[in-house]
Coordinates of C-alpha atoms in Angstrom, one line a residue:
M1012 CA 4.4 -6.0 5.1
I1013 CA 2.3 -7.5 2.3
N1014 CA -0.8 -8.7 4.2
R1015 CA -3.7 -10.8 3.1
A1016 CA -6.0 -7.9 2.6
L1017 CA -3.6 -6.3 0.1
I1018 CA -3.0 -9.7 -1.6
R1019 CA -6.7 -10.0 -2.2
T1020 CA -7.0 -6.6 -3.6
K1021 CA -4.2 -6.9 -5.8
T1022 CA -5.5 -10.2 -7.2
V1023 CA -8.9 -8.6 -8.1
Q1024 CA -7.1 -5.7 -9.6
L1025 CA -5.1 -8.0 -11.8
M1026 CA -7.9 -10.3 -12.8
Y1027 CA -9.9 -7.2 -13.7
S1028 CA -7.2 -5.7 -15.9
W1029 CA -7.2 -9.0 -17.9
Q1030 CA -10.9 -9.0 -18.7
S1031 CA -10.7 -7.1 -22.0
N1032 CA -7.4 -8.6 -23.0
P1033 CA -6.3 -12.1 -23.7
Q1034 CA -6.2 -14.2 -20.5
P1035 CA -2.7 -15.1 -19.2
D1036 CA -2.1 -18.7 -18.0
S1037 CA -1.4 -19.4 -14.4
E1038 CA 2.4 -19.0 -14.7
Q1039 CA 2.1 -15.6 -16.4
A1040 CA -0.6 -14.5 -13.8
L1041 CA 1.9 -15.5 -11.1
L1042 CA 4.7 -13.5 -12.6
Q1043 CA 2.5 -10.4 -12.9
Q1044 CA 1.4 -10.7 -9.4
R1045 CA 4.8 -11.0 -7.9
L1046 CA 5.7 -7.9 -9.9
S1047 CA 2.7 -6.1 -8.6
L1048 CA 3.5 -6.9 -5.0
Q1049 CA 7.2 -6.1 -5.4
K1050 CA 6.0 -2.6 -6.7
T1051 CA 4.0 -2.1 -3.5
F1052 CA 7.0 -3.1 -1.4
E1053 CA 9.0 -0.6 -3.4
L1054 CA 6.3 2.1 -2.5
Y1055 CA 7.1 1.4 1.2
H1056 CA 10.7 2.3 0.6
W1057 CA 9.9 5.1 -1.7
L1058 CA 7.8 6.8 0.9
L1059 CA 10.5 6.3 3.6
L1060 CA 13.1 7.8 1.3
L1061 CA 10.8 10.7 0.7
S1062 CA 11.2 11.9 4.2
I1063 CA 14.9 11.9 3.7
E1064 CA 14.6 14.0 0.4
I1065 CA 12.3 16.6 2.0
T1066 CA 14.8 17.2 4.8
K1067 CA 17.7 17.3 2.4
Y1068 CA 15.8 20.0 0.5
A1069 CA 15.3 21.8 3.9
I1070 CA 19.1 21.7 4.4
K1071 CA 19.9 23.0 0.8
R1072 CA 17.4 25.9 1.6
I1073 CA 19.2 26.7 4.8
E1074 CA 22.6 26.7 3.1
I1075 CA 21.3 29.0 0.3
G1076 CA 20.2 31.4 2.7
L1077 CA 23.4 31.4 4.8
N1078 CA 25.5 31.9 1.7
K1079 CA 23.5 35.0 0.5
M1080 CA 25.3 38.4 0.4
R1081 CA 22.5 40.1 2.4
P1082 CA 20.6 37.3 4.3
T1083 CA 17.6 38.1 6.3
A1084 CA 17.8 37.8 10.0
E1085 CA 15.9 34.5 9.9
E1086 CA 18.3 33.3 7.1
S1087 CA 21.4 34.2 9.2
N1088 CA 20.0 32.3 12.2
P1089 CA 17.7 29.5 10.9
N1090 CA 15.8 27.2 13.0
K1091 CA 17.6 23.8 12.5
R1092 CA 15.2 21.6 14.4
F1093 CA 13.7 19.9 11.4
I1094 CA 17.0 19.1 9.7
N1095 CA 18.3 17.9 13.0
N1096 CA 15.5 15.4 13.7
K1097 CA 16.8 12.3 15.2
F1098 CA 14.4 9.9 13.3
Y1099 CA 15.6 11.4 9.9
K1100 CA 19.3 10.8 10.9
Q1101 CA 18.5 7.2 11.8
L1102 CA 16.6 6.6 8.5
L1103 CA 19.4 8.5 6.5
E1104 CA 22.0 5.9 7.7
N1105 CA 19.7 2.7 7.7
I1106 CA 21.4 -0.1 5.9
S1107 CA 18.2 -2.0 5.0
L1108 CA 16.7 1.2 3.4
N1109 CA 19.8 2.2 1.6
D1110 CA 20.6 -1.4 0.3
F1111 CA 17.1 -2.0 -0.9
A1112 CA 17.2 1.3 -2.8
K1113 CA 20.4 0.5 -4.3
E1114 CA 19.7 -3.1 -5.3
N1115 CA 16.2 -2.2 -6.8
G1116 CA 17.4 1.0 -8.4
I1117 CA 14.9 3.2 -6.7
G1118 CA 15.1 6.6 -5.2
W1119 CA 14.6 10.3 -5.6
T1120 CA 16.6 12.1 -8.3
D1121 CA 17.4 15.6 -9.6
D1122 CA 14.4 15.0 -12.0
D1123 CA 12.2 15.1 -9.0
E1124 CA 13.5 18.3 -7.6
E1125 CA 10.4 20.3 -8.6
F1126 CA 8.1 17.8 -6.8
I1127 CA 10.3 17.8 -3.7
K1128 CA 10.1 21.5 -3.7
E1129 CA 6.3 21.4 -3.8
I1130 CA 6.0 18.7 -1.3
Y1131 CA 8.4 20.6 1.0
G1132 CA 6.1 23.6 0.7
V1133 CA 3.0 21.5 1.8
V1134 CA 5.1 20.2 4.7
I1135 CA 6.2 23.5 6.1
N1136 CA 3.0 25.1 5.8
S1137 CA 1.3 22.4 7.7
D1138 CA 0.1 22.9 11.3
V1139 CA 2.0 19.7 12.2
Y1140 CA 5.3 21.2 11.2
K1141 CA 4.5 24.5 12.6
E1142 CA 3.6 23.1 16.0
Y1143 CA 6.9 21.1 16.1
M1144 CA 9.0 23.9 15.3
A1145 CA 7.4 26.3 17.7
A1146 CA 7.7 23.9 20.6
P1147 CA 9.8 25.2 23.5
E1148 CA 11.8 21.8 23.3
V1149 CA 11.4 18.5 21.6
T1150 CA 12.4 14.9 22.6
Y1151 CA 13.3 11.9 20.4
E1152 CA 9.8 10.8 20.7
D1153 CA 8.6 14.2 19.4
D1154 CA 11.0 13.8 16.4
K1155 CA 9.2 10.3 15.6
M1156 CA 5.8 11.8 16.1
L1157 CA 6.6 14.5 13.8
W1158 CA 7.1 12.1 10.9
R1159 CA 4.2 9.9 11.9
K1160 CA 1.8 13.0 11.8
L1161 CA 3.4 14.2 8.5
Y1162 CA 2.8 10.8 6.7
R1163 CA -0.7 10.4 8.2
K1164 CA -2.1 13.9 8.2
V1165 CA -0.2 15.8 5.7
L1166 CA 1.5 13.7 2.9
A1167 CA -1.5 11.0 2.8
L1168 CA -3.9 14.0 1.9
S1169 CA -1.7 15.8 -0.4
P1170 CA -3.0 15.9 -4.0
A1171 CA 0.7 16.6 -5.2
L1172 CA 1.6 13.3 -3.7
E1173 CA -1.3 11.5 -5.1
N1174 CA -0.8 12.8 -8.6
Y1175 CA 3.0 11.9 -8.5
L1176 CA 2.4 8.4 -7.3
E1177 CA -0.4 7.8 -10.0
D1178 CA 2.2 8.7 -12.7
M1179 CA 4.6 6.4 -11.3
D1180 CA 2.2 3.4 -10.9
L1181 CA -1.5 3.3 -11.7
Y1182 CA -2.4 1.4 -8.6
W1183 CA -0.1 2.9 -6.0
N1184 CA -2.8 5.3 -4.9
D1185 CA -4.9 2.2 -3.9
D1186 CA -2.0 0.9 -2.0
I1187 CA -1.0 4.0 -0.1
E1188 CA -3.3 3.7 2.9
T1189 CA -2.0 0.3 3.6
V1190 CA 1.6 1.3 3.0
L1191 CA 1.3 4.3 5.3
S1192 CA 0.0 2.0 8.2
F1193 CA 3.1 0.0 7.8
I1194 CA 5.3 3.1 7.6
E1195 CA 3.7 4.2 10.9
K1196 CA 4.4 0.8 12.4
T1197 CA 8.1 1.2 11.3
I1198 CA 8.4 4.6 12.8
K1199 CA 7.0 3.4 16.1
H1200 CA 9.5 0.5 16.2
F1201 CA 12.6 2.6 16.2
T1202 CA 13.9 3.6 19.7
P1203 CA 16.8 6.2 20.5
D1204 CA 19.1 3.3 20.5
S1205 CA 18.3 2.1 17.0
D1206 CA 21.4 2.1 14.8
A1207 CA 22.0 1.7 11.1
T1208 CA 21.3 -2.1 11.4
E1209 CA 17.8 -1.5 12.4
L1210 CA 15.7 -3.8 10.3
L1211 CA 12.6 -2.4 8.4
L1212 CA 9.5 -4.6 7.7
P1213 CA 10.0 -7.7 5.6
M1214 CA 8.0 -8.1 2.4
Y1215 CA 6.0 -10.8 3.9
R1216 CA 5.3 -11.7 7.4
D1217 CA 6.2 -15.4 6.7
E1218 CA 6.0 -17.9 4.0
T1219 CA 2.5 -18.6 4.6
D1220 CA 1.4 -15.3 3.3
R1221 CA 3.6 -15.7 0.2
D1222 CA 2.1 -19.1 -0.5
F1223 CA -1.4 -17.7 0.0
A1224 CA -0.7 -14.9 -2.6
E1225 CA 0.7 -17.3 -5.4
E1226 CA -2.0 -20.0 -4.8
L1227 CA -4.9 -17.4 -4.8
I1228 CA -3.9 -16.0 -8.3
K1229 CA -3.2 -19.4 -9.8
K1230 CA -6.6 -20.9 -8.7
A1231 CA -8.6 -17.7 -9.8
V1232 CA -6.9 -18.0 -13.3
E1233 CA -7.1 -21.7 -13.7
H1234 CA -10.7 -22.0 -12.6
Q1235 CA -12.2 -18.7 -13.6
E1236 CA -14.6 -20.3 -16.2
E1237 CA -15.7 -22.8 -13.7
Y1238 CA -16.3 -20.1 -11.1
R1239 CA -18.0 -17.8 -13.6
Q1240 CA -20.4 -20.5 -14.4
M1241 CA -21.2 -21.0 -10.8
I1242 CA -22.1 -17.4 -10.5
V1243 CA -24.2 -17.3 -13.5
E1244 CA -26.2 -20.4 -12.4
T1245 CA -26.6 -18.9 -8.9
A1246 CA -27.7 -15.4 -10.1
K1247 CA -30.6 -16.8 -12.2
N1248 CA -32.3 -13.6 -12.6
W1249 CA -29.3 -12.0 -14.0
E1250 CA -27.9 -12.5 -17.4
Q1251 CA -24.1 -12.8 -17.5
D1252 CA -23.6 -9.6 -19.5
R1253 CA -25.8 -7.8 -16.9
I1254 CA -23.5 -8.5 -14.0
A1255 CA -20.9 -5.7 -13.6
T1256 CA -17.4 -6.9 -14.7
M1257 CA -15.9 -5.8 -11.4
D1258 CA -18.5 -7.7 -9.5
M1259 CA -17.8 -10.7 -11.5
V1260 CA -14.1 -10.6 -10.9
I1261 CA -14.4 -10.0 -7.1
M1262 CA -16.8 -13.1 -6.9
I1263 CA -14.3 -15.2 -9.0
V1264 CA -11.5 -14.5 -6.7
A1265 CA -13.7 -14.9 -3.6
I1266 CA -14.7 -18.3 -4.7
A1267 CA -11.1 -19.2 -5.4
E1268 CA -10.4 -18.5 -1.8
I1269 CA -13.5 -20.1 -0.5
V1270 CA -12.9 -23.4 -2.3
N1271 CA -9.0 -23.7 -2.0
F1272 CA -8.3 -22.3 1.4
P1273 CA -10.3 -24.5 3.9
A1274 CA -8.3 -23.2 6.9
I1275 CA -9.7 -19.6 6.4
P1276 CA -13.2 -19.3 7.9
L1277 CA -16.0 -18.7 5.4
S1278 CA -17.1 -15.5 7.1
V1279 CA -13.6 -14.0 6.9
S1280 CA -13.3 -14.8 3.2
I1281 CA -16.7 -13.3 2.3
N1282 CA -16.4 -10.2 4.5
E1283 CA -12.9 -9.5 3.0
Y1284 CA -14.2 -9.4 -0.5
L1285 CA -17.2 -7.4 0.6
E1286 CA -14.8 -4.6 1.9
I1287 CA -13.1 -4.8 -1.6
A1288 CA -16.6 -4.3 -3.1
K1289 CA -17.1 -1.3 -0.9
V1290 CA -14.2 0.4 -2.6
Y1291 CA -14.5 -0.8 -6.2
S1292 CA -18.2 -1.4 -6.6
T1293 CA -21.4 0.1 -5.3
D1294 CA -23.6 -0.5 -2.2
K1295 CA -26.0 -2.6 -4.4
S1296 CA -23.2 -4.6 -5.6
K1297 CA -22.1 -5.3 -2.1
T1298 CA -25.6 -6.8 -1.4
F1299 CA -25.6 -8.7 -4.6
I1300 CA -22.1 -10.2 -4.1
N1301 CA -22.9 -11.2 -0.6
G1302 CA -26.1 -13.0 -1.7
V1303 CA -24.4 -14.8 -4.5
L1304 CA -21.4 -16.1 -2.5
D1305 CA -23.6 -17.1 0.5
A1306 CA -25.8 -19.2 -2.0
I1307 CA -22.7 -20.7 -3.6
A1308 CA -21.2 -21.5 -0.3
E1309 CA -24.5 -23.3 0.8
R1310 CA -24.5 -25.3 -2.3
L1311 CA -20.8 -26.4 -2.0
K1312 CA -21.5 -27.2 1.6
K1313 CA -24.3 -29.3 0.9
S1314 CA -22.5 -31.2 -1.8
G1315 CA -19.5 -31.8 0.6
K1316 CA -17.1 -29.7 -1.4
L1317 CA -16.8 -27.1 1.5
L1318 CA -15.4 -27.6 4.8
K1319 CA -15.7 -24.1 6.3
V1320 CA -16.8 -23.3 9.9
A1321 CA -19.5 -20.8 9.2
I1322 CA -21.5 -19.0 6.5
V1323 CA -21.9 -15.3 6.8
K1324 CA -25.4 -13.9 7.1

């Protein structure tokens, strides 16, 4: 689940957070990065569990209505399509999800009830929910599609969820787009025959991604002063204190990748950090970063220290 784009972003975030504080050594940095990536993997499970909590709240609302002394006609004969959603029931029983939640001590509790109530209101007032509930009939694929749409079109755009996640972890809102894409992939993977043993996505696709994450943060920390000097020497018309801190950090991490991962094409490495600059810097920063990284790559190539396949233009 943790892909290389997310690893790069997390590494930049961590390096930036240390700029105004004592710098950690590479082992401390490695531990913090592992924790940061683990938290993102937890977010994947938190959001899957959220669909269960929303549905449980819907069940509670129906039960309250049925137990009233004078229920309305709607309360006496509630539409149970939402709480009978087949994908929800598969997720509720999923061993991987439940085991992860138990082992890592995560989950929605009674303290979150007001938030669950609020987000339930967002869901039932959405066009996605209304169309699903009003359909003449629904299939298993419709049940899955409901939650795909709710995650992508409703929950992802909810200020309530955004604020709640920010309170839980500062960087989770930066991660949510990536995590939602993997939740969508998870939902698509389920079939009518999926039982409680259906596996969710692993934290890493394979060991090479884990190794990439650990090596990138270590090299960025261990050689940051060397890379910083390369940047200053290359950006001759800019004093070091005139280079934005985030731009400097992005370039340091980019150089760590360019120098230490010869199997990754240069164009891929540079373009990935330009994408990060789009989010965390300005359009001018993107142009500046591209020019500096391009020039450094040219110098390294001429000196024989860079064995990349191409230089981005």
